[in-house]
GROMACS .gro file of C-alpha atoms in nm:
model
  386
    1MET     CA    1  11.776   0.133   4.193
    2MET     CA    2  11.987   0.448   4.209
    3MET     CA    3  12.107   0.564   3.870
    4GLN     CA    4  12.457   0.699   3.822
    5ARG     CA    5  12.489   1.034   3.649
    6GLN     CA    6  12.803   1.075   3.447
    7ALA     CA    7  12.980   1.407   3.503
    8VAL     CA    8  13.102   1.548   3.175
    9ILE     CA    9  13.332   1.822   3.057
   10SER     CA   10  13.195   2.090   2.827
   11ASP     CA   11  13.332   2.442   2.809
   12MET     CA   12  13.499   2.432   3.145
   13PRO     CA   13  13.488   2.754   3.349
   14GLN     CA   14  13.823   2.912   3.416
   15LEU     CA   15  13.848   2.879   3.793
   16GLY     CA   16  14.118   2.971   4.041
   17PRO     CA   17  14.315   2.718   4.245
   18GLU     CA   18  14.133   2.539   4.524
   19GLY     CA   19  14.145   2.697   4.867
   20GLN     CA   20  14.335   3.008   4.758
   21LEU     CA   21  14.226   3.369   4.716
   22SER     CA   22  14.166   3.444   4.348
   23LEU     CA   23  14.073   3.765   4.168
   24GLN     CA   24  13.841   3.801   3.870
   25SER     CA   25  13.797   4.114   3.657
   26ILE     CA   26  13.432   4.162   3.556
   27GLY     CA   27  13.425   4.502   3.384
   28ASP     CA   28  13.199   4.794   3.478
   29ILE     CA   29  12.901   4.781   3.714
   30GLN     CA   30  12.604   5.017   3.700
   31THR     CA   31  12.418   5.052   4.028
   32GLU     CA   32  12.042   5.064   4.066
   33ALA     CA   33  12.072   5.430   4.159
   34GLY     CA   34  12.252   5.504   3.830
   35ALA     CA   35  12.619   5.531   3.931
   36VAL     CA   36  12.891   5.349   3.739
   37ILE     CA   37  13.178   5.158   3.903
   38PRO     CA   38  13.443   5.096   3.637
   39ASP     CA   39  13.685   4.804   3.618
   40VAL     CA   40  13.542   4.601   3.905
   41HIS     CA   41  13.736   4.307   4.048
   42ILE     CA   42  13.583   4.035   4.265
   43ALA     CA   43  13.788   3.818   4.500
   44TYR     CA   44  13.679   3.461   4.567
   45HIS     CA   45  13.769   3.123   4.714
   46LEU     CA   46  13.680   2.783   4.571
   47TRP     CA   47  13.674   2.430   4.711
   48GLY     CA   48  13.600   2.101   4.533
   49LYS     CA   49  13.597   2.012   4.163
   50TYR     CA   50  13.362   2.161   3.909
   51ALA     CA   51  13.137   1.904   3.736
   52GLU     CA   52  12.875   1.963   3.471
   53LEU     CA   53  12.603   1.706   3.423
   54PRO     CA   54  12.426   1.592   3.103
   55ASP     CA   55  12.106   1.776   3.198
   56GLY     CA   56  12.294   2.107   3.181
   57THR     CA   57  12.315   2.158   3.557
   58ASN     CA   58  12.632   2.153   3.762
   59ASN     CA   59  12.752   2.102   4.117
   60VAL     CA   60  12.830   2.465   4.202
   61VAL     CA   61  12.715   2.598   4.539
   62LEU     CA   62  12.748   2.970   4.603
   63ILE     CA   63  12.806   3.082   4.962
   64GLU     CA   64  12.717   3.438   5.069
   65HIS     CA   65  12.907   3.589   5.363
   66ALA     CA   66  12.772   3.823   5.631
   67LEU     CA   67  12.855   4.194   5.680
   68THR     CA   68  13.216   4.165   5.803
   69GLY     CA   69  13.281   3.821   5.659
   70ASP     CA   70  13.499   3.740   5.361
   71SER     CA   71  13.535   3.486   5.082
   72ASN     CA   72  13.719   3.230   5.297
   73ALA     CA   73  13.403   3.050   5.402
   74ALA     CA   74  13.596   2.733   5.486
   75ASP     CA   75  13.743   2.935   5.773
   76TRP     CA   76  13.428   3.093   5.923
   77TRP     CA   77  13.214   2.785   5.844
   78ALA     CA   78  13.495   2.536   5.907
   79ASP     CA   79  13.268   2.270   6.058
   80LEU     CA   80  13.030   2.280   5.761
   81ILE     CA   81  13.245   2.303   5.445
   82GLY     CA   82  13.480   2.024   5.343
   83PRO     CA   83  13.503   1.656   5.244
   84GLY     CA   84  13.212   1.462   5.391
   85LYS     CA   85  13.073   1.768   5.572
   86ALA     CA   86  12.726   1.916   5.527
   87ILE     CA   87  12.852   2.124   5.232
   88ASN     CA   88  13.038   1.828   5.091
   89THR     CA   89  13.334   1.923   4.873
   90ASP     CA   90  13.367   1.559   4.765
   91ILE     CA   91  13.064   1.616   4.543
   92LEU     CA   92  13.016   1.994   4.534
   93CYS     CA   93  13.213   2.282   4.389
   94VAL     CA   94  13.181   2.555   4.650
   95ILE     CA   95  13.245   2.920   4.560
   96CYS     CA   96  13.236   3.217   4.796
   97THR     CA   97  13.300   3.571   4.676
   98ASN     CA   98  13.401   3.879   4.869
   99VAL     CA   99  13.112   4.118   4.823
  100LEU     CA  100  13.124   4.434   4.610
  101GLY     CA  101  13.215   4.715   4.849
  102GLY     CA  102  13.419   4.483   5.070
  103CYS     CA  103  13.780   4.512   5.173
  104ASN     CA  104  13.918   4.163   5.120
  105GLY     CA  105  14.015   4.179   4.756
  106SER     CA  106  13.695   4.298   4.586
  107THR     CA  107  13.647   4.653   4.465
  108GLY     CA  108  13.542   4.882   4.749
  109PRO     CA  109  13.620   5.216   4.915
  110SER     CA  110  13.975   5.110   5.009
  111SER     CA  111  14.058   4.992   4.654
  112GLU     CA  112  14.269   5.196   4.415
  113HIS     CA  113  14.062   5.413   4.186
  114PRO     CA  114  14.122   5.370   3.809
  115GLU     CA  115  14.199   5.744   3.788
  116GLY     CA  116  14.443   5.737   4.079
  117GLY     CA  117  14.432   5.739   4.456
  118PHE     CA  118  14.174   5.540   4.648
  119TRP     CA  119  13.801   5.518   4.590
  120GLY     CA  120  13.718   5.666   4.931
  121ASN     CA  121  13.399   5.870   4.910
  122ARG     CA  122  13.399   5.838   4.532
  123PHE     CA  123  13.271   5.483   4.585
  124PRO     CA  124  12.895   5.508   4.524
  125ALA     CA  125  12.618   5.384   4.748
  126ILE     CA  126  12.520   5.027   4.670
  127ASP     CA  127  12.234   4.801   4.769
  128ILE     CA  128  12.182   4.425   4.798
  129ARG     CA  129  12.060   4.401   4.438
  130ASP     CA  130  12.378   4.568   4.317
  131GLN     CA  131  12.579   4.308   4.509
  132VAL     CA  132  12.384   4.022   4.353
  133LYS     CA  133  12.397   4.163   3.999
  134THR     CA  134  12.772   4.202   4.043
  135GLU     CA  135  12.801   3.840   4.153
  136LYS     CA  136  12.597   3.731   3.850
  137GLN     CA  137  12.837   3.925   3.629
  138PHE     CA  138  13.123   3.752   3.813
  139LEU     CA  139  12.977   3.408   3.735
  140ASP     CA  140  12.927   3.510   3.373
  141ALA     CA  141  13.293   3.612   3.356
  142LEU     CA  142  13.393   3.268   3.486
  143GLY     CA  143  13.167   3.093   3.236
  144ILE     CA  144  12.920   2.958   3.496
  145THR     CA  145  12.560   2.989   3.380
  146HIS     CA  146  12.388   2.788   3.654
  147VAL     CA  147  12.441   2.708   4.020
  148LYS     CA  148  12.295   2.422   4.220
  149ALA     CA  149  12.222   2.638   4.522
  150VAL     CA  150  12.288   2.971   4.689
  151LEU     CA  151  12.299   2.998   5.067
  152GLY     CA  152  12.395   3.252   5.329
  153GLY     CA  153  12.305   3.419   5.656
  154SER     CA  154  12.243   3.777   5.769
  155MET     CA  155  12.362   4.005   5.486
  156GLY     CA  156  12.442   3.681   5.303
  157GLY     CA  157  12.082   3.576   5.355
  158ALA     CA  158  11.960   3.903   5.204
  159ARG     CA  159  12.180   3.840   4.901
  160THR     CA  160  12.050   3.483   4.875
  161LEU     CA  161  11.691   3.605   4.880
  162GLU     CA  162  11.767   3.861   4.608
  163TRP     CA  163  11.932   3.589   4.400
  164ALA     CA  164  11.606   3.395   4.408
  165ALA     CA  165  11.410   3.705   4.306
  166LEU     CA  166  11.647   3.842   4.041
  167PHE     CA  167  11.782   3.529   3.873
  168PRO     CA  168  11.548   3.234   3.935
  169GLU     CA  169  11.657   3.075   3.607
  170VAL     CA  170  12.017   3.057   3.730
  171ILE     CA  171  11.982   2.897   4.074
  172GLY     CA  172  11.837   2.558   4.160
  173ALA     CA  173  11.760   2.626   4.526
  174ALA     CA  174  11.822   2.874   4.806
  175ALA     CA  175  11.886   2.861   5.181
  176VAL     CA  176  11.804   3.192   5.350
  177LEU     CA  177  11.932   3.218   5.705
  178ALA     CA  178  11.873   3.474   5.983
  179VAL     CA  179  11.744   3.765   5.775
  180SER     CA  180  11.422   3.945   5.685
  181ALA     CA  181  11.237   4.037   5.367
  182ARG     CA  182  11.335   4.400   5.421
  183ALA     CA  183  11.521   4.615   5.670
  184SER     CA  184  11.292   4.711   5.957
  185ALA     CA  185  11.290   5.061   6.101
  186TRP     CA  186  11.466   4.921   6.410
  187GLN     CA  187  11.740   4.766   6.197
  188ILE     CA  188  11.787   5.084   5.998
  189GLY     CA  189  11.803   5.282   6.322
  190ILE     CA  190  12.060   5.061   6.495
  191GLN     CA  191  12.270   5.033   6.179
  192SER     CA  192  12.257   5.406   6.111
  193ALA     CA  193  12.385   5.465   6.464
  194GLN     CA  194  12.689   5.257   6.372
  195ILE     CA  195  12.746   5.457   6.054
  196ILE     CA  196  12.725   5.784   6.248
  197ALA     CA  197  12.977   5.654   6.503
  198ILE     CA  198  13.227   5.609   6.219
  199GLU     CA  199  13.146   5.934   6.041
  200ASN     CA  200  13.187   6.128   6.365
  201ASP     CA  201  13.544   6.006   6.408
  202HIS     CA  202  13.768   6.306   6.331
  203HIS     CA  203  13.990   6.078   6.122
  204TRP     CA  204  13.701   5.992   5.887
  205HIS     CA  205  13.780   6.286   5.656
  206ASP     CA  206  13.448   6.246   5.472
  207GLY     CA  207  13.553   5.893   5.377
  208ASN     CA  208  13.885   5.997   5.224
  209TYR     CA  209  14.112   5.891   5.509
  210HIS     CA  210  14.295   5.622   5.306
  211GLU     CA  211  14.546   5.875   5.171
  212SER     CA  212  14.574   6.074   5.492
  213GLY     CA  213  14.766   5.815   5.691
  214CYS     CA  214  14.485   5.823   5.947
  215ASN     CA  215  14.228   5.561   6.031
  216PRO     CA  216  13.887   5.620   6.195
  217SER     CA  217  13.954   5.326   6.424
  218LYS     CA  218  13.773   5.472   6.726
  219GLY     CA  219  13.457   5.521   6.522
  220LEU     CA  220  13.479   5.171   6.374
  221ALA     CA  221  13.538   5.025   6.721
  222ALA     CA  222  13.232   5.206   6.857
  223ALA     CA  223  13.024   5.078   6.566
  224ARG     CA  224  13.138   4.724   6.633
  225ARG     CA  225  13.047   4.746   7.001
  226ILE     CA  226  12.694   4.851   6.910
  227ALA     CA  227  12.665   4.584   6.642
  228HIS     CA  228  12.805   4.302   6.850
  229LEU     CA  229  12.536   4.348   7.112
  230THR     CA  230  12.279   4.283   6.838
  231TYR     CA  231  12.468   3.974   6.721
  232ARG     CA  232  12.454   3.800   7.060
  233GLY     CA  233  12.165   3.699   7.283
  234GLU     CA  234  12.076   3.908   7.587
  235LEU     CA  235  12.061   3.599   7.811
  236GLU     CA  236  12.397   3.472   7.689
  237ILE     CA  237  12.568   3.805   7.755
  238ASP     CA  238  12.415   3.835   8.100
  239GLU     CA  239  12.497   3.477   8.199
  240ARG     CA  240  12.858   3.521   8.088
  241PHE     CA  241  12.927   3.859   8.243
  242GLY     CA  242  12.645   3.983   8.464
  243THR     CA  243  12.767   4.281   8.668
  244GLN     CA  244  13.118   4.143   8.715
  245ALA     CA  245  13.410   4.383   8.708
  246GLN     CA  246  13.693   4.318   8.468
  247LYS     CA  247  13.973   4.146   8.661
  248GLY     CA  248  14.190   4.404   8.834
  249GLU     CA  249  13.955   4.692   8.757
  250ASN     CA  250  13.687   4.873   8.959
  251PRO     CA  251  13.392   5.026   8.770
  252LEU     CA  252  13.225   5.122   9.101
  253GLY     CA  253  13.483   5.377   9.212
  254PRO     CA  254  13.411   5.741   9.306
  255PHE     CA  255  13.472   5.864   8.949
  256ARG     CA  256  13.402   5.694   8.620
  257SER     CA  257  13.713   5.596   8.423
  258PRO     CA  258  13.743   5.415   8.088
  259GLU     CA  259  14.022   5.211   8.244
  260GLN     CA  260  13.786   5.078   8.513
  261ARG     CA  261  13.545   4.853   8.327
  262PHE     CA  262  13.275   4.597   8.376
  263ALA     CA  263  13.370   4.258   8.229
  264VAL     CA  264  13.122   4.301   7.943
  265GLU     CA  265  13.293   4.627   7.846
  266SER     CA  266  13.626   4.448   7.822
  267TYR     CA  267  13.463   4.181   7.604
  268LEU     CA  268  13.320   4.441   7.369
  269ASP     CA  269  13.654   4.622   7.355
  270HIS     CA  270  13.816   4.293   7.252
  271GLN     CA  271  13.560   4.236   6.975
  272ALA     CA  272  13.602   4.595   6.856
  273ASN     CA  273  13.982   4.575   6.845
  274LYS     CA  274  13.970   4.250   6.647
  275LEU     CA  275  13.752   4.409   6.380
  276VAL     CA  276  13.964   4.725   6.358
  277GLN     CA  277  14.267   4.508   6.281
  278ARG     CA  278  14.105   4.335   5.984
  279PHE     CA  279  13.829   4.555   5.838
  280ASP     CA  280  13.801   4.887   5.659
  281ALA     CA  281  13.573   5.155   5.801
  282GLY     CA  282  13.467   5.268   5.452
  283SER     CA  283  13.354   4.916   5.367
  284TYR     CA  284  13.168   4.894   5.697
  285VAL     CA  285  12.975   5.210   5.609
  286ALA     CA  286  12.906   5.104   5.249
  287LEU     CA  287  12.786   4.755   5.341
  288THR     CA  288  12.581   4.868   5.641
  289ASP     CA  289  12.410   5.125   5.418
  290ALA     CA  290  12.340   4.845   5.168
  291LEU     CA  291  12.165   4.652   5.446
  292ASN     CA  292  11.958   4.961   5.529
  293ARG     CA  293  11.840   4.963   5.166
  294HIS     CA  294  11.741   4.595   5.167
  295ASP     CA  295  11.376   4.557   5.060
  296ILE     CA  296  11.267   4.257   4.853
  297GLY     CA  297  10.933   4.424   4.781
  298ARG     CA  298  11.065   4.752   4.638
  299ASP     CA  299  10.931   4.801   4.284
  300ARG     CA  300  10.782   4.450   4.297
  301GLY     CA  301  10.439   4.529   4.434
  302GLY     CA  302  10.526   4.501   4.802
  303LEU     CA  303  10.678   4.236   5.026
  304ASN     CA  304  10.419   3.960   5.009
  305LYS     CA  305  10.366   3.985   4.635
  306ALA     CA  306  10.740   3.979   4.575
  307LEU     CA  307  10.789   3.678   4.803
  308GLU     CA  308  10.501   3.487   4.647
  309ALA     CA  309  10.659   3.539   4.304
  310ILE     CA  310  10.978   3.360   4.415
  311LYS     CA  311  10.939   3.002   4.288
  312VAL     CA  312  11.293   2.886   4.361
  313PRO     CA  313  11.276   2.607   4.625
  314THR     CA  314  11.383   2.792   4.939
  315LEU     CA  315  11.477   2.678   5.287
  316VAL     CA  316  11.437   2.940   5.560
  317ALA     CA  317  11.605   2.921   5.899
  318GLY     CA  318  11.619   3.160   6.193
  319VAL     CA  319  11.739   3.181   6.551
  320ASP     CA  320  11.493   3.183   6.839
  321THR     CA  321  11.691   3.444   7.038
  322ASP     CA  322  11.792   3.669   6.747
  323ILE     CA  323  11.768   4.036   6.845
  324LEU     CA  324  11.883   4.177   6.511
  325TYR     CA  325  11.660   3.965   6.283
  326PRO     CA  326  11.390   3.828   6.516
  327TYR     CA  327  11.248   3.486   6.436
  328HIS     CA  328  10.907   3.629   6.344
  329GLN     CA  329  11.076   3.780   6.037
  330GLN     CA  330  11.178   3.433   5.913
  331GLU     CA  331  10.824   3.311   5.989
  332HIS     CA  332  10.699   3.590   5.763
  333LEU     CA  333  10.927   3.466   5.486
  334SER     CA  334  10.808   3.108   5.530
  335ARG     CA  335  10.440   3.206   5.513
  336ASN     CA  336  10.475   3.408   5.194
  337LEU     CA  337  10.747   3.253   4.977
  338GLY     CA  338  10.610   3.101   4.658
  339ASN     CA  339  10.800   2.773   4.700
  340LEU     CA  340  10.897   2.701   5.061
  341LEU     CA  341  11.121   2.397   5.077
  342ALA     CA  342  11.155   2.379   5.456
  343MET     CA  343  11.155   2.591   5.770
  344ALA     CA  344  11.404   2.543   6.054
  345LYS     CA  345  11.460   2.701   6.394
  346ILE     CA  346  11.804   2.724   6.552
  347VAL     CA  347  11.756   2.706   6.930
  348SER     CA  348  12.041   2.882   7.104
  349PRO     CA  349  12.117   3.141   7.371
  350VAL     CA  350  12.379   3.289   7.137
  351GLY     CA  351  12.141   3.504   6.932
  352HIS     CA  352  12.194   3.615   6.572
  353ASP     CA  353  12.545   3.466   6.546
  354ALA     CA  354  12.406   3.116   6.610
  355PHE     CA  355  12.402   3.044   6.236
  356LEU     CA  356  12.782   3.073   6.260
  357THR     CA  357  12.839   2.910   6.599
  358GLU     CA  358  12.579   2.633   6.634
  359SER     CA  359  12.759   2.390   6.406
  360ARG     CA  360  12.563   2.078   6.500
  361GLN     CA  361  12.227   2.237   6.433
  362MET     CA  362  12.351   2.398   6.112
  363ASP     CA  363  12.495   2.063   6.002
  364ARG     CA  364  12.154   1.902   6.040
  365ILE     CA  365  11.976   2.190   5.865
  366LEU     CA  366  12.212   2.196   5.567
  367ARG     CA  367  12.224   1.818   5.527
  368ASN     CA  368  11.845   1.824   5.517
  369PHE     CA  369  11.856   2.106   5.262
  370PHE     CA  370  12.082   1.913   5.025
  371SER     CA  371  11.888   1.589   5.072
  372LEU     CA  372  11.570   1.773   4.973
  373ILE     CA  373  11.712   1.933   4.659
  374SER     CA  374  11.909   1.628   4.539
  375PRO     CA  375  11.868   1.317   4.758
  376GLU     CA  376  12.074   1.098   4.522
  377GLU     CA  377  12.380   1.314   4.581
  378GLU     CA  378  12.400   1.221   4.947
  379ASN     CA  379  12.603   0.933   4.804
  380PRO     CA  380  12.926   1.067   4.647
  381SER     CA  381  12.942   0.766   4.413
  382THR     CA  382  12.670   0.926   4.202
  383TYR     CA  383  12.946   1.153   4.069
  384ILE     CA  384  13.212   1.004   3.849
  385GLU     CA  385  13.528   1.213   3.856
  386PHE     CA  386  13.682   1.324   3.530
   0.00000   0.00000   0.00000
């Protein structure tokens, strides 16, 4: 017979309103490399009601966004977060932060510096561990000492993996999606090419363009074009566009012209322009550099030893056509983690972005994840509202 577990109120965390952008001051952050970021603020969204249980656990699930994502996870994972959905806000309190170094409310290069002006190139280099330690400090500031689970894909998957390594006593389980144990040389190379594209824009001004009235938009657009090709599958791109010309244009004329494009060029231009409208080039550089520094084995005896030491129950999932984080990298995680909960493969022509676009498969994967870590909570009646 299923037992009911009474949700109780103790010292309730001070949380922002549901579904709205909130801002939390967390004090100073010291990076692994020794720099200090004073007066850090972290932006976040929340969905569902917080509940603490008699055993000291709670119903908080922490979502980690990807490189150019933000804290509004109910937007970019709309099919997965909400009442009755795989990440069920009828029974879970879901929190998603905007990462340190981001540009959607959290402290980053485009934020105002405490001493005046913008951070710009005064914003120090950060790595994935700095992001996770900042998020832990954020939870401490809210009064949350434990979370039921952490999950995320791509850069969010790297953060999730570091959560399991850094703070195993805080998290109950982890779901690591479409990422590797460390940045490969290929990933560092392709990501560094994107950084250089931005830094070579004459409006970059060594990262201090925020006060100049200029914007290195051409460099950011070029970086996005490079990146987007690694986010999608080669077969998908070819099937969609092939060698077609963009409607009304002729890329096979006697002289090359940027106004005469193949259809795939127009598509990449569209993706680039969308990002330029919503994202800061300085954040793109800072966060891409953080991904280059990702290495779960650094100062932990190497990759396999570090993974074996992770005893947090962890689900791993990857995409069979992923160019950026090939599936063999998730297989490596699954073979070496100290407490593998489950392994899942997303089958899709889409490539890396499939963890965002293949909603049906992700629904199945995440429902399985939550059933494995707390099967009784598949029934919302196990929670009694207060």
